[in-house]
Structure formats: C-alpha cells, structure tokens
Coordinates of C-alpha atoms in Angstrom, one line a residue:
X1 CA -0.6 -32.5 -0.5
X2 CA -3.3 -29.9 0.1
X3 CA -2.2 -28.8 3.1
X4 CA 1.4 -28.2 1.7
X5 CA -0.3 -26.2 -1.2
X6 CA -2.3 -24.3 1.4
X7 CA 0.8 -23.3 3.4
X8 CA 2.7 -22.2 0.3
X9 CA -0.2 -20.3 -0.7
X10 CA -0.4 -18.3 2.6
X11 CA 3.3 -18.2 2.4
X12 CA 3.1 -16.2 -0.8
X13 CA 0.1 -14.3 0.3
X14 CA 1.7 -12.8 3.4
X15 CA 5.0 -12.3 1.6
X16 CA 3.0 -10.1 -1.0
X17 CA 1.1 -8.1 1.9
X18 CA 4.6 -7.6 3.5
X19 CA 6.0 -6.3 0.1
X20 CA 3.0 -3.9 -0.2
X21 CA 3.4 -2.4 3.2
X22 CA 6.9 -2.5 3.3
X23 CA 7.8 -0.7 0.2
X24 CA 6.3 2.6 1.0
X25 CA 7.7 2.5 4.3
X26 CA 11.4 2.0 3.0
X27 CA 10.7 4.7 0.6
X28 CA 10.1 7.1 3.0
X29 CA 13.2 5.8 5.1
X30 CA 15.4 6.2 2.2
X31 CA 14.0 9.6 1.0
X32 CA 14.5 10.9 4.9
X33 CA 17.8 9.4 5.1
X34 CA 18.6 11.1 1.8
X35 CA 17.5 14.3 3.2
X36 CA 19.4 14.1 6.5
X37 CA 22.8 13.1 4.5
X38 CA 22.5 16.5 2.5
X39 CA 21.6 18.4 5.6
X40 CA 18.3 19.1 4.3
X41 CA 14.8 19.1 6.5
X42 CA 13.6 15.4 6.6
X43 CA 9.9 16.3 7.6
X44 CA 9.3 17.1 3.8
X45 CA 10.0 13.5 3.0
X46 CA 8.0 12.2 5.7
X47 CA 5.0 14.3 4.9
X48 CA 5.3 13.1 1.5
X49 CA 5.2 9.6 2.1
X50 CA 2.3 9.8 4.5
X51 CA 0.3 11.9 1.9
X52 CA 1.2 9.2 -0.7
X53 CA 0.3 6.5 1.1
X54 CA -2.1 5.8 2.7
X55 CA -4.1 9.4 2.2
X56 CA -4.0 9.9 -1.3
X57 CA -5.1 6.4 -2.4
X58 CA -7.9 6.4 0.1
X59 CA -8.9 9.7 -1.1
X60 CA -9.0 8.5 -4.9
X61 CA -11.1 5.8 -3.6
X62 CA -13.7 8.0 -2.0
X63 CA -13.9 9.9 -5.1
X64 CA -14.3 7.1 -7.1
X65 CA -17.0 5.9 -5.3
X66 CA -19.3 9.1 -4.8
X67 CA -18.8 10.1 -8.8
X68 CA -21.6 7.5 -9.1
X69 CA -19.7 4.4 -9.8
X70 CA -21.9 2.3 -7.6
X71 CA -23.8 0.8 -10.3
X72 CA -20.6 -0.9 -12.0
X73 CA -19.5 -4.0 -10.3
X74 CA -16.5 -3.7 -8.6
X75 CA -13.7 -6.1 -9.5
X76 CA -11.5 -5.4 -6.3
X77 CA -12.8 -4.7 -2.9
X78 CA -10.8 -3.9 0.5
X79 CA -11.2 -7.3 1.3
X80 CA -9.5 -8.7 -1.3
X81 CA -5.9 -8.0 0.3
X82 CA -6.8 -10.2 3.4

C-alpha cells in the first residue's frame, strides 16, 4: 500500500511540475499564434514570454536575496520543486 501512495505522490508531483513549466510555454505559443493570425510580428510575443518567464522571476529572486533578507529563514528554496 505504501508503494501505491509513493507512486501516486510522484505522479502528482510530476504533473504539477509539467503544468508549471508548460503554462508559460503554451502562453507564448498562444500569443505568437494570435500575432501571426493578425499579421503582426511574433517576436514581441516570444520576447515577452522569455522575459516574463524565467528572466523576470530570477531577477526578482536575486534582488530579494541581495536586499539583506538573508537573516530571515526562507520558506521555499530552489530545491523544493524537484
């Protein structure tokens, strides 16, 4: 029974990871598809998607770490997702 619960837990975890990473990718794909449909440049949609994920969140995290928040105990870390 414990093996079944571990299998279900891993399935839920990998499904959540897939959703987390596929949501921005699908958003960029939808934005560029709508731009192409309207005969617009798709590069702006791709650039916005690349900037908003992962560049902007990483810059935000680096800024938070550099502002002296090292004294606070961090609740979530980079290793929590894996």
